[in-house]
mmCIF file of C-alpha atoms in Angstrom:
data_model
loop_
_atom_site.group_PDB
_atom_site.id
_atom_site.type_symbol
_atom_site.label_atom_id
_atom_site.label_comp_id
_atom_site.label_asym_id
_atom_site.label_seq_id
_atom_site.Cartn_x
_atom_site.Cartn_y
_atom_site.Cartn_z
ATOM 1 C CA MET A 1 21.532 97.144 -59.917
ATOM 2 C CA PHE A 2 19.167 94.852 -57.978
ATOM 3 C CA LEU A 3 15.434 94.268 -58.490
ATOM 4 C CA LYS A 4 13.651 94.182 -55.136
ATOM 5 C CA LYS A 5 11.328 91.180 -54.765
ATOM 6 C CA PHE A 6 8.535 93.361 -53.475
ATOM 7 C CA LYS A 7 8.610 95.513 -56.625
ATOM 8 C CA ALA A 8 7.181 92.860 -58.906
ATOM 9 C CA LYS A 9 5.894 95.293 -61.512
ATOM 10 C CA ILE A 10 9.243 96.904 -62.243
ATOM 11 C CA VAL A 11 10.287 96.461 -65.872
ATOM 12 C CA PRO A 12 14.029 95.746 -66.136
ATOM 13 C CA SER A 13 16.043 98.450 -67.873
ATOM 14 C CA SER A 14 18.098 97.703 -70.981
ATOM 15 C CA TYR A 15 21.182 97.618 -68.756
ATOM 16 C CA THR A 16 19.518 95.022 -66.508
ATOM 17 C CA TRP A 17 18.678 92.882 -69.539
ATOM 18 C CA TRP A 18 22.328 93.109 -70.562
ATOM 19 C CA LEU A 19 23.397 91.928 -67.084
ATOM 20 C CA MET A 20 21.055 88.960 -67.426
ATOM 21 C CA ALA A 21 22.266 87.998 -70.919
ATOM 22 C CA ARG A 22 25.983 88.780 -71.011
ATOM 23 C CA THR A 23 28.808 86.270 -70.608
ATOM 24 C CA ALA A 24 31.060 86.280 -67.538
ATOM 25 C CA PHE A 25 33.987 88.731 -67.586
ATOM 26 C CA LYS A 26 37.264 87.842 -65.877
ATOM 27 C CA VAL A 27 39.975 90.348 -64.943
ATOM 28 C CA ALA A 28 43.425 89.154 -63.853
ATOM 29 C CA VAL A 29 45.778 91.479 -61.971
ATOM 30 C CA VAL A 30 49.443 90.469 -62.098
ATOM 31 C CA GLY A 31 51.371 92.148 -59.306
ATOM 32 C CA ALA A 32 48.297 92.321 -57.074
ATOM 33 C CA GLY A 33 50.325 92.201 -53.860
ATOM 34 C CA GLY A 34 52.293 95.364 -54.631
ATOM 35 C CA GLY A 35 51.882 99.055 -53.982
ATOM 36 C CA ILE A 36 49.683 99.573 -57.032
ATOM 37 C CA GLY A 37 48.153 96.103 -57.135
ATOM 38 C CA GLN A 38 46.558 96.131 -53.677
ATOM 39 C CA PRO A 39 44.654 99.432 -53.942
ATOM 40 C CA LEU A 40 43.796 98.593 -57.550
ATOM 41 C CA SER A 41 42.307 95.271 -56.455
ATOM 42 C CA LEU A 42 40.203 97.114 -53.894
ATOM 43 C CA LEU A 43 38.955 99.604 -56.488
ATOM 44 C CA LEU A 44 38.203 96.896 -59.051
ATOM 45 C CA ARG A 45 35.912 95.153 -56.563
ATOM 46 C CA GLN A 46 33.581 98.139 -56.987
ATOM 47 C CA VAL A 47 33.531 98.034 -60.799
ATOM 48 C CA GLU A 48 30.301 96.746 -62.313
ATOM 49 C CA GLY A 49 30.767 94.058 -64.921
ATOM 50 C CA ILE A 50 33.679 92.158 -63.342
ATOM 51 C CA ASP A 51 32.469 88.673 -62.435
ATOM 52 C CA GLU A 52 35.819 87.150 -61.537
ATOM 53 C CA LEU A 53 38.920 88.864 -60.201
ATOM 54 C CA ALA A 54 42.082 86.737 -60.269
ATOM 55 C CA LEU A 55 44.945 88.190 -58.218
ATOM 56 C CA HIS A 56 48.516 87.015 -58.797
ATOM 57 C CA ASP A 57 51.884 87.882 -57.306
ATOM 58 C CA LEU A 58 54.957 86.145 -55.981
ATOM 59 C CA ARG A 59 53.667 86.495 -52.419
ATOM 60 C CA GLY A 60 50.784 87.850 -50.376
ATOM 61 C CA THR A 61 47.930 87.455 -52.829
ATOM 62 C CA LYS A 62 46.038 84.814 -50.874
ATOM 63 C CA GLY A 63 45.524 87.388 -48.151
ATOM 64 C CA VAL A 64 44.615 90.170 -50.560
ATOM 65 C CA ALA A 65 42.098 87.867 -52.249
ATOM 66 C CA ALA A 66 40.530 86.832 -48.931
ATOM 67 C CA ASP A 67 40.375 90.442 -47.757
ATOM 68 C CA THR A 68 38.848 91.925 -50.908
ATOM 69 C CA GLY A 69 36.640 88.859 -51.310
ATOM 70 C CA HIS A 70 34.751 89.832 -48.154
ATOM 71 C CA ILE A 71 33.589 93.126 -49.692
ATOM 72 C CA SER A 72 29.836 93.133 -50.304
ATOM 73 C CA GLU A 73 30.026 93.416 -54.065
ATOM 74 C CA GLN A 74 29.113 90.973 -56.811
ATOM 75 C CA GLY A 75 31.776 88.656 -58.216
ATOM 76 C CA THR A 76 34.375 86.221 -56.942
ATOM 77 C CA VAL A 77 38.007 86.794 -56.001
ATOM 78 C CA SER A 78 40.781 84.199 -56.135
ATOM 79 C CA GLY A 79 44.452 84.445 -55.192
ATOM 80 C CA TYR A 80 47.412 82.839 -56.969
ATOM 81 C CA VAL A 81 50.999 82.769 -55.716
ATOM 82 C CA GLY A 82 54.293 82.092 -57.489
ATOM 83 C CA ASN A 83 55.406 81.516 -61.063
ATOM 84 C CA GLU A 84 53.842 78.066 -61.158
ATOM 85 C CA GLN A 85 50.386 79.601 -60.611
ATOM 86 C CA LEU A 86 50.758 82.408 -63.166
ATOM 87 C CA VAL A 87 49.177 80.534 -66.079
ATOM 88 C CA PRO A 88 46.237 79.272 -63.963
ATOM 89 C CA ALA A 89 45.615 82.842 -62.785
ATOM 90 C CA LEU A 90 45.503 84.071 -66.385
ATOM 91 C CA GLN A 91 43.536 81.169 -67.833
ATOM 92 C CA GLY A 92 40.448 82.458 -69.608
ATOM 93 C CA ALA A 93 40.955 86.103 -68.638
ATOM 94 C CA ASN A 94 39.185 88.717 -70.752
ATOM 95 C CA LEU A 95 41.439 91.493 -69.442
ATOM 96 C CA VAL A 96 44.884 91.297 -67.865
ATOM 97 C CA VAL A 97 46.234 94.263 -65.895
ATOM 98 C CA VAL A 98 50.008 94.077 -65.364
ATOM 99 C CA THR A 99 51.282 96.056 -62.372
ATOM 100 C CA ALA A 100 54.158 93.699 -61.473
ATOM 101 C CA GLY A 101 57.652 95.074 -61.131
ATOM 102 C CA MET A 102 59.939 97.295 -59.143
ATOM 103 C CA PRO A 103 58.957 100.947 -58.542
ATOM 104 C CA ARG A 104 61.250 103.797 -59.480
ATOM 105 C CA VAL A 105 63.453 105.162 -56.695
ATOM 106 C CA PRO A 106 65.420 108.440 -56.551
ATOM 107 C CA GLY A 107 68.411 108.433 -58.864
ATOM 108 C CA MET A 108 67.273 105.369 -60.813
ATOM 109 C CA THR A 109 67.489 105.711 -64.583
ATOM 110 C CA ARG A 110 64.845 104.294 -66.905
ATOM 111 C CA ASP A 111 67.466 101.870 -68.260
ATOM 112 C CA SER A 112 68.124 100.538 -64.759
ATOM 113 C CA LEU A 113 64.406 100.215 -64.171
ATOM 114 C CA MET A 114 64.084 98.283 -67.428
ATOM 115 C CA GLN A 115 66.785 95.851 -66.335
ATOM 116 C CA ALA A 116 64.761 95.199 -63.194
ATOM 117 C CA ASN A 117 61.329 94.967 -64.830
ATOM 118 C CA GLY A 118 61.965 93.831 -68.394
ATOM 119 C CA GLY A 119 62.401 90.165 -67.532
ATOM 120 C CA ILE A 120 59.218 90.222 -65.453
ATOM 121 C CA ALA A 121 57.303 91.712 -68.372
ATOM 122 C CA ILE A 122 58.560 89.013 -70.722
ATOM 123 C CA THR A 123 57.669 86.202 -68.319
ATOM 124 C CA VAL A 124 54.160 87.561 -67.820
ATOM 125 C CA THR A 125 53.615 88.210 -71.537
ATOM 126 C CA ARG A 126 54.687 84.680 -72.469
ATOM 127 C CA ALA A 127 52.204 83.334 -69.926
ATOM 128 C CA MET A 128 49.441 85.515 -71.373
ATOM 129 C CA ALA A 129 50.227 84.298 -74.896
ATOM 130 C CA CYS A 130 49.644 80.769 -73.633
ATOM 131 C CA ALA A 131 46.745 81.211 -71.216
ATOM 132 C CA CYS A 132 44.632 84.033 -72.700
ATOM 133 C CA PRO A 133 45.898 84.977 -76.177
ATOM 134 C CA GLU A 134 42.774 87.012 -77.014
ATOM 135 C CA ALA A 135 42.655 89.027 -73.792
ATOM 136 C CA LEU A 136 42.873 92.799 -73.580
ATOM 137 C CA ILE A 137 46.189 93.734 -71.958
ATOM 138 C CA ALA A 138 46.710 96.884 -69.864
ATOM 139 C CA ILE A 139 50.305 97.447 -68.725
ATOM 140 C CA THR A 140 51.229 99.857 -65.928
ATOM 141 C CA THR A 141 54.726 98.477 -65.284
ATOM 142 C CA ASN A 142 57.400 101.093 -65.884
ATOM 143 C CA PRO A 143 59.149 102.125 -68.019
ATOM 144 C CA ILE A 144 56.002 101.887 -70.171
ATOM 145 C CA ASN A 145 57.698 103.405 -73.240
ATOM 146 C CA ILE A 146 60.053 100.399 -73.293
ATOM 147 C CA ILE A 147 57.946 97.656 -71.670
ATOM 148 C CA VAL A 148 55.017 97.866 -74.120
ATOM 149 C CA PRO A 149 57.194 97.395 -77.250
ATOM 150 C CA THR A 150 58.913 94.514 -75.426
ATOM 151 C CA ALA A 151 55.554 92.857 -74.749
ATOM 152 C CA ALA A 152 54.515 93.370 -78.361
ATOM 153 C CA GLU A 153 57.629 91.549 -79.594
ATOM 154 C CA VAL A 154 56.929 88.622 -77.278
ATOM 155 C CA LEU A 155 53.347 88.401 -78.519
ATOM 156 C CA LYS A 156 54.539 88.589 -82.136
ATOM 157 C CA GLU A 157 56.974 85.743 -81.507
ATOM 158 C CA ALA A 158 54.088 83.688 -80.123
ATOM 159 C CA GLY A 159 51.923 84.556 -83.121
ATOM 160 C CA VAL A 160 49.165 86.205 -81.079
ATOM 161 C CA PHE A 161 49.915 89.937 -81.306
ATOM 162 C CA ASN A 162 46.830 92.092 -81.843
ATOM 163 C CA PRO A 163 47.795 95.789 -81.848
ATOM 164 C CA ARG A 164 44.241 96.767 -80.928
ATOM 165 C CA ARG A 165 44.355 94.838 -77.643
ATOM 166 C CA LEU A 166 47.670 95.959 -76.110
ATOM 167 C CA PHE A 167 47.659 99.143 -74.011
ATOM 168 C CA GLY A 168 50.242 101.023 -72.002
ATOM 169 C CA VAL A 169 48.227 102.804 -69.300
ATOM 170 C CA THR A 170 49.062 106.520 -69.417
ATOM 171 C CA THR A 171 45.788 107.614 -67.818
ATOM 172 C CA LEU A 172 47.641 108.985 -64.788
ATOM 173 C CA ASP A 173 49.079 111.754 -66.982
ATOM 174 C CA VAL A 174 45.528 112.725 -67.944
ATOM 175 C CA VAL A 175 44.299 112.473 -64.335
ATOM 176 C CA ARG A 176 47.091 114.741 -63.141
ATOM 177 C CA SER A 177 46.462 117.219 -65.945
ATOM 178 C CA ARG A 178 42.789 117.425 -65.032
ATOM 179 C CA LYS A 179 43.601 117.919 -61.362
ATOM 180 C CA PHE A 180 46.271 120.588 -61.829
ATOM 181 C CA ILE A 181 44.236 122.481 -64.442
ATOM 182 C CA GLY A 182 41.051 122.193 -62.390
ATOM 183 C CA ASP A 183 42.803 123.587 -59.334
ATOM 184 C CA TYR A 184 44.328 126.435 -61.364
ATOM 185 C CA MET A 185 40.986 127.384 -62.942
ATOM 186 C CA ASN A 186 39.041 126.725 -59.711
ATOM 187 C CA ILE A 187 36.705 124.219 -61.385
ATOM 188 C CA ASP A 188 35.837 120.560 -60.849
ATOM 189 C CA PRO A 189 38.753 118.502 -62.290
ATOM 190 C CA GLU A 190 36.255 115.915 -63.548
ATOM 191 C CA LYS A 191 34.867 118.567 -65.887
ATOM 192 C CA VAL A 192 38.291 119.119 -67.471
ATOM 193 C CA ASN A 193 39.010 117.259 -70.697
ATOM 194 C CA ILE A 194 42.537 117.390 -72.114
ATOM 195 C CA PRO A 195 44.451 114.916 -74.297
ATOM 196 C CA VAL A 196 47.967 113.956 -73.227
ATOM 197 C CA ILE A 197 50.121 112.541 -76.011
ATOM 198 C CA GLY A 198 53.640 111.180 -76.535
ATOM 199 C CA GLY A 199 54.811 108.680 -73.966
ATOM 200 C CA HIS A 200 54.966 108.090 -70.225
ATOM 201 C CA THR A 201 58.251 109.654 -69.108
ATOM 202 C CA GLY A 202 58.881 113.263 -68.210
ATOM 203 C CA PRO A 203 60.595 114.139 -71.519
ATOM 204 C CA THR A 204 57.888 112.422 -73.604
ATOM 205 C CA ILE A 205 54.689 113.552 -71.855
ATOM 206 C CA LEU A 206 52.878 116.334 -73.708
ATOM 207 C CA PRO A 207 49.519 117.716 -72.480
ATOM 208 C CA LEU A 208 47.749 119.621 -75.258
ATOM 209 C CA PHE A 209 46.538 122.787 -73.564
ATOM 210 C CA SER A 210 45.292 124.091 -76.912
ATOM 211 C CA GLN A 211 42.675 121.312 -76.853
ATOM 212 C CA CYS A 212 41.625 121.747 -73.233
ATOM 213 C CA GLN A 213 37.894 121.856 -72.553
ATOM 214 C CA PRO A 214 36.780 124.132 -71.056
ATOM 215 C CA GLU A 215 39.252 126.499 -72.693
ATOM 216 C CA PHE A 216 42.325 127.015 -70.536
ATOM 217 C CA ARG A 217 42.468 130.522 -69.115
ATOM 218 C CA GLY A 218 46.109 131.300 -68.581
ATOM 219 C CA ASP A 219 49.115 132.770 -70.341
ATOM 220 C CA THR A 220 52.132 131.064 -71.882
ATOM 221 C CA GLU A 221 54.038 131.061 -68.592
ATOM 222 C CA ASP A 222 51.144 129.289 -66.864
ATOM 223 C CA ILE A 223 51.050 126.635 -69.601
ATOM 224 C CA GLU A 224 54.788 126.060 -69.407
ATOM 225 C CA ARG A 225 54.720 125.855 -65.608
ATOM 226 C CA LEU A 226 51.796 123.420 -65.511
ATOM 227 C CA THR A 227 53.265 121.365 -68.343
ATOM 228 C CA HIS A 228 56.495 121.018 -66.376
ATOM 229 C CA ARG A 229 54.589 119.957 -63.269
ATOM 230 C CA ILE A 230 52.612 117.328 -65.198
ATOM 231 C CA LYS A 231 55.826 115.976 -66.703
ATOM 232 C CA GLU A 232 57.591 115.788 -63.342
ATOM 233 C CA ALA A 233 54.631 114.774 -61.195
ATOM 234 C CA GLY A 234 55.986 111.254 -60.697
ATOM 235 C CA THR A 235 59.222 112.630 -59.278
ATOM 236 C CA GLU A 236 57.187 114.973 -57.073
ATOM 237 C CA VAL A 237 55.565 111.935 -55.431
ATOM 238 C CA VAL A 238 58.842 110.011 -55.091
ATOM 239 C CA VAL A 239 60.455 112.995 -53.358
ATOM 240 C CA ALA A 240 57.416 113.549 -51.112
ATOM 241 C CA LYS A 241 57.617 109.898 -50.009
ATOM 242 C CA GLY A 242 61.267 110.351 -49.157
ATOM 243 C CA GLY A 243 62.341 107.772 -51.717
ATOM 244 C CA ALA A 244 60.328 105.089 -49.955
ATOM 245 C CA GLY A 245 57.809 104.720 -52.765
ATOM 246 C CA SER A 246 56.375 106.057 -55.974
ATOM 247 C CA ALA A 247 52.928 107.042 -57.259
ATOM 248 C CA THR A 248 50.964 103.960 -56.261
ATOM 249 C CA LEU A 249 47.582 105.217 -55.067
ATOM 250 C CA SER A 250 47.047 107.709 -57.873
ATOM 251 C CA MET A 251 48.231 105.095 -60.391
ATOM 252 C CA ALA A 252 45.738 102.586 -58.996
ATOM 253 C CA TYR A 253 42.976 105.198 -59.332
ATOM 254 C CA ALA A 254 43.964 106.020 -62.920
ATOM 255 C CA THR A 255 44.284 102.364 -63.898
ATOM 256 C CA CYS A 256 40.865 101.558 -62.469
ATOM 257 C CA SER A 257 39.429 104.458 -64.477
ATOM 258 C CA PHE A 258 40.976 103.030 -67.659
ATOM 259 C CA VAL A 259 39.691 99.531 -66.861
ATOM 260 C CA LYS A 260 36.177 100.935 -66.438
ATOM 261 C CA SER A 261 36.423 102.482 -69.904
ATOM 262 C CA LEU A 262 37.625 99.204 -71.426
ATOM 263 C CA ILE A 263 34.746 97.297 -69.829
ATOM 264 C CA ARG A 264 32.100 99.836 -70.829
ATOM 265 C CA ALA A 265 33.368 99.782 -74.419
ATOM 266 C CA HIS A 266 33.520 95.988 -74.395
ATOM 267 C CA ASN A 267 29.885 95.955 -73.324
ATOM 268 C CA GLY A 268 28.847 98.110 -76.260
ATOM 269 C CA GLN A 269 28.883 101.681 -74.957
ATOM 270 C CA GLU A 270 29.772 104.061 -77.775
ATOM 271 C CA GLY A 271 31.981 107.138 -77.877
ATOM 272 C CA ILE A 272 34.480 106.212 -75.153
ATOM 273 C CA ILE A 273 37.711 108.130 -75.737
ATOM 274 C CA GLU A 274 40.926 107.488 -73.802
ATOM 275 C CA CYS A 275 44.593 108.309 -74.297
ATOM 276 C CA SER A 276 46.910 105.305 -74.160
ATOM 277 C CA PHE A 277 50.365 104.194 -75.324
ATOM 278 C CA VAL A 278 49.680 101.764 -78.167
ATOM 279 C CA ALA A 279 50.948 100.491 -81.500
ATOM 280 C CA SER A 280 50.866 103.590 -83.666
ATOM 281 C CA CYS A 281 49.983 104.524 -87.237
ATOM 282 C CA MET A 282 52.483 107.403 -87.137
ATOM 283 C CA GLU A 283 55.484 107.327 -89.433
ATOM 284 C CA ASN A 284 58.796 106.397 -87.788
ATOM 285 C CA VAL A 285 57.210 105.931 -84.355
ATOM 286 C CA PRO A 286 55.719 102.436 -83.997
ATOM 287 C CA PHE A 287 54.228 103.227 -80.559
ATOM 288 C CA PHE A 288 52.661 106.461 -79.365
ATOM 289 C CA ALA A 289 50.285 107.718 -76.683
ATOM 290 C CA GLY A 290 47.317 109.453 -78.228
ATOM 291 C CA PRO A 291 43.524 109.632 -78.162
ATOM 292 C CA LEU A 292 41.626 106.469 -79.122
ATOM 293 C CA GLU A 293 38.025 105.409 -79.367
ATOM 294 C CA LEU A 294 37.548 102.122 -77.540
ATOM 295 C CA GLY A 295 35.276 99.310 -78.661
ATOM 296 C CA LYS A 296 34.321 95.725 -77.947
ATOM 297 C CA GLU A 297 37.610 94.342 -79.298
ATOM 298 C CA GLY A 298 39.896 97.014 -77.817
ATOM 299 C CA ILE A 299 40.803 99.934 -80.063
ATOM 300 C CA LYS A 300 37.885 100.767 -82.330
ATOM 301 C CA ARG A 301 39.405 103.840 -83.949
ATOM 302 C CA TYR A 302 42.650 105.821 -83.835
ATOM 303 C CA LEU A 303 41.869 109.527 -83.587
ATOM 304 C CA GLU A 304 44.013 111.895 -85.600
ATOM 305 C CA LEU A 305 46.132 114.387 -83.708
ATOM 306 C CA PRO A 306 44.584 117.860 -83.693
ATOM 307 C CA ASP A 307 46.333 120.923 -85.038
ATOM 308 C CA LEU A 308 49.039 121.870 -82.551
ATOM 309 C CA ASN A 309 50.171 125.341 -81.618
ATOM 310 C CA GLU A 310 53.807 126.367 -81.975
ATOM 311 C CA PHE A 311 54.801 125.386 -78.426
ATOM 312 C CA GLU A 312 53.163 121.965 -78.737
ATOM 313 C CA GLN A 313 54.646 121.260 -82.155
ATOM 314 C CA LYS A 314 58.146 122.116 -80.969
ATOM 315 C CA SER A 315 57.632 119.920 -77.899
ATOM 316 C CA LEU A 316 56.414 117.040 -80.079
ATOM 317 C CA ASP A 317 59.385 117.368 -82.428
ATOM 318 C CA LYS A 318 61.702 117.261 -79.407
ATOM 319 C CA LEU A 319 60.124 114.213 -77.759
ATOM 320 C CA LEU A 320 59.815 111.985 -80.847
ATOM 321 C CA PRO A 321 63.533 111.070 -81.092
ATOM 322 C CA ILE A 322 63.550 110.203 -77.366
ATOM 323 C CA LEU A 323 60.435 108.085 -77.745
ATOM 324 C CA LYS A 324 61.834 106.335 -80.796
ATOM 325 C CA LYS A 325 64.981 105.424 -78.858
ATOM 326 C CA ASN A 326 62.849 104.055 -75.982
ATOM 327 C CA ILE A 327 60.863 101.898 -78.406
ATOM 328 C CA GLU A 328 63.988 100.552 -80.079
ATOM 329 C CA ALA A 329 65.365 99.666 -76.639
ATOM 330 C CA GLY A 330 62.212 97.696 -75.867
ATOM 331 C CA ILE A 331 62.304 95.783 -79.145
ATOM 332 C CA ASN A 332 65.998 94.990 -78.730
ATOM 333 C CA PHE A 333 65.456 93.881 -75.120
ATOM 334 C CA ALA A 334 62.878 91.327 -76.239
ATOM 335 C CA LYS A 335 65.067 90.055 -79.047
ATOM 336 C CA THR A 336 68.180 89.649 -76.903
ATOM 337 C CA PHE A 337 66.562 88.426 -73.691
ATOM 338 C CA GLU A 338 67.795 84.977 -72.804
ATOM 339 C CA LYS A 339 65.155 82.406 -73.671
ATOM 340 C CA LYS A 340 64.119 80.428 -70.625
#
C-alpha cells in the first residue's frame, strides 16, 4: 500500500502504521532453482511483508534471483549457490522454506525417495540450526511423513528444536480437496473449507467430508470417489506429465498460500487456521497433520479433532499404523545417518 504524495491529508491505516513500525522479515528458499522453487520464488515476490528473499540451490539461483529481482514489488532478492553458501543464505532468516530434493518418479517407493532426499534434509537442517535457530521452518521436500521427523531429530541434537516452529507443508492436500469439491458442487473452490488430516502420502491423507463447509452434497460413493482422487492426486500429475515431473506448480501455489498464513499470523492477525504436519499431542503418534491456529511464534494452538463419522474413523484407524512406521523411519534415519 502506497501513500500518494499529492494526497497529503490521507490518514495512514493501522496496516500502514504497522508497515512503518515493523522489523524486516527475511524468507529463505532452499531449493529455489528447482521445479517447485522457481515458481514459488515468483509467487513469493508478490507477498506483502517479505522484505528480503534469499534463494539458494546447488546451481541456477543467481539467475533466478536476478530475474525475480526485476519484478516491480517491494523487497530485495539475493541468490546463493553451493553448499558453501548455504549458511550465508540462511543467516538471520525469519522463515525458511525447504523445497530441495528429488521429485518422485513413476515406480519410486517412498523409501527410495527418502534415500535420495534424507541426506539433503539433514544437511539443510544442520545449517538452519547454526544460521537461524529461531526461524519458522516450512518443509515441502518429500516424503514429508519421514523428512519432518528427521529434521526434528537433527534440531533436537543441536538443542534448538521448537515443536511450534517446524511445519510439514500439507496445504496441497487442502487445495486439491477444495478444487475437487468445488467442481463437484459447482461452487467457487475458495469458498470451500475442509480439514485434511493424517499425513502426506496417499494411504495417510484423510479429508474430513463430514466437516466440509458448505455442507457436502453427495452420497457415500461420491465421498469415497473424491477421497480416492485426493489421495492419489500426486500420482495423477506424475502420470499426466509422462513421468517427466511431479506436482510442482500446484505445490508452489499451496506453499505460497501457507507462507502467507504464517506471515499474517506472525504480524498479529488472529484466527488463522491451517492444516499442517507437525509435532503432535496425540498418543502414540508423535507427528500428525491436523488443524492448527497460527500465531506470532508459529503454532498458537492445536485444535482438537472433530467427531468423525464411521467412514472417517475407520480410515483414521487404518492410516495411523502406516504413519507411525513412517515417523519411526524418519527418526531412525536421523540417528543412523553418517555424521559429516
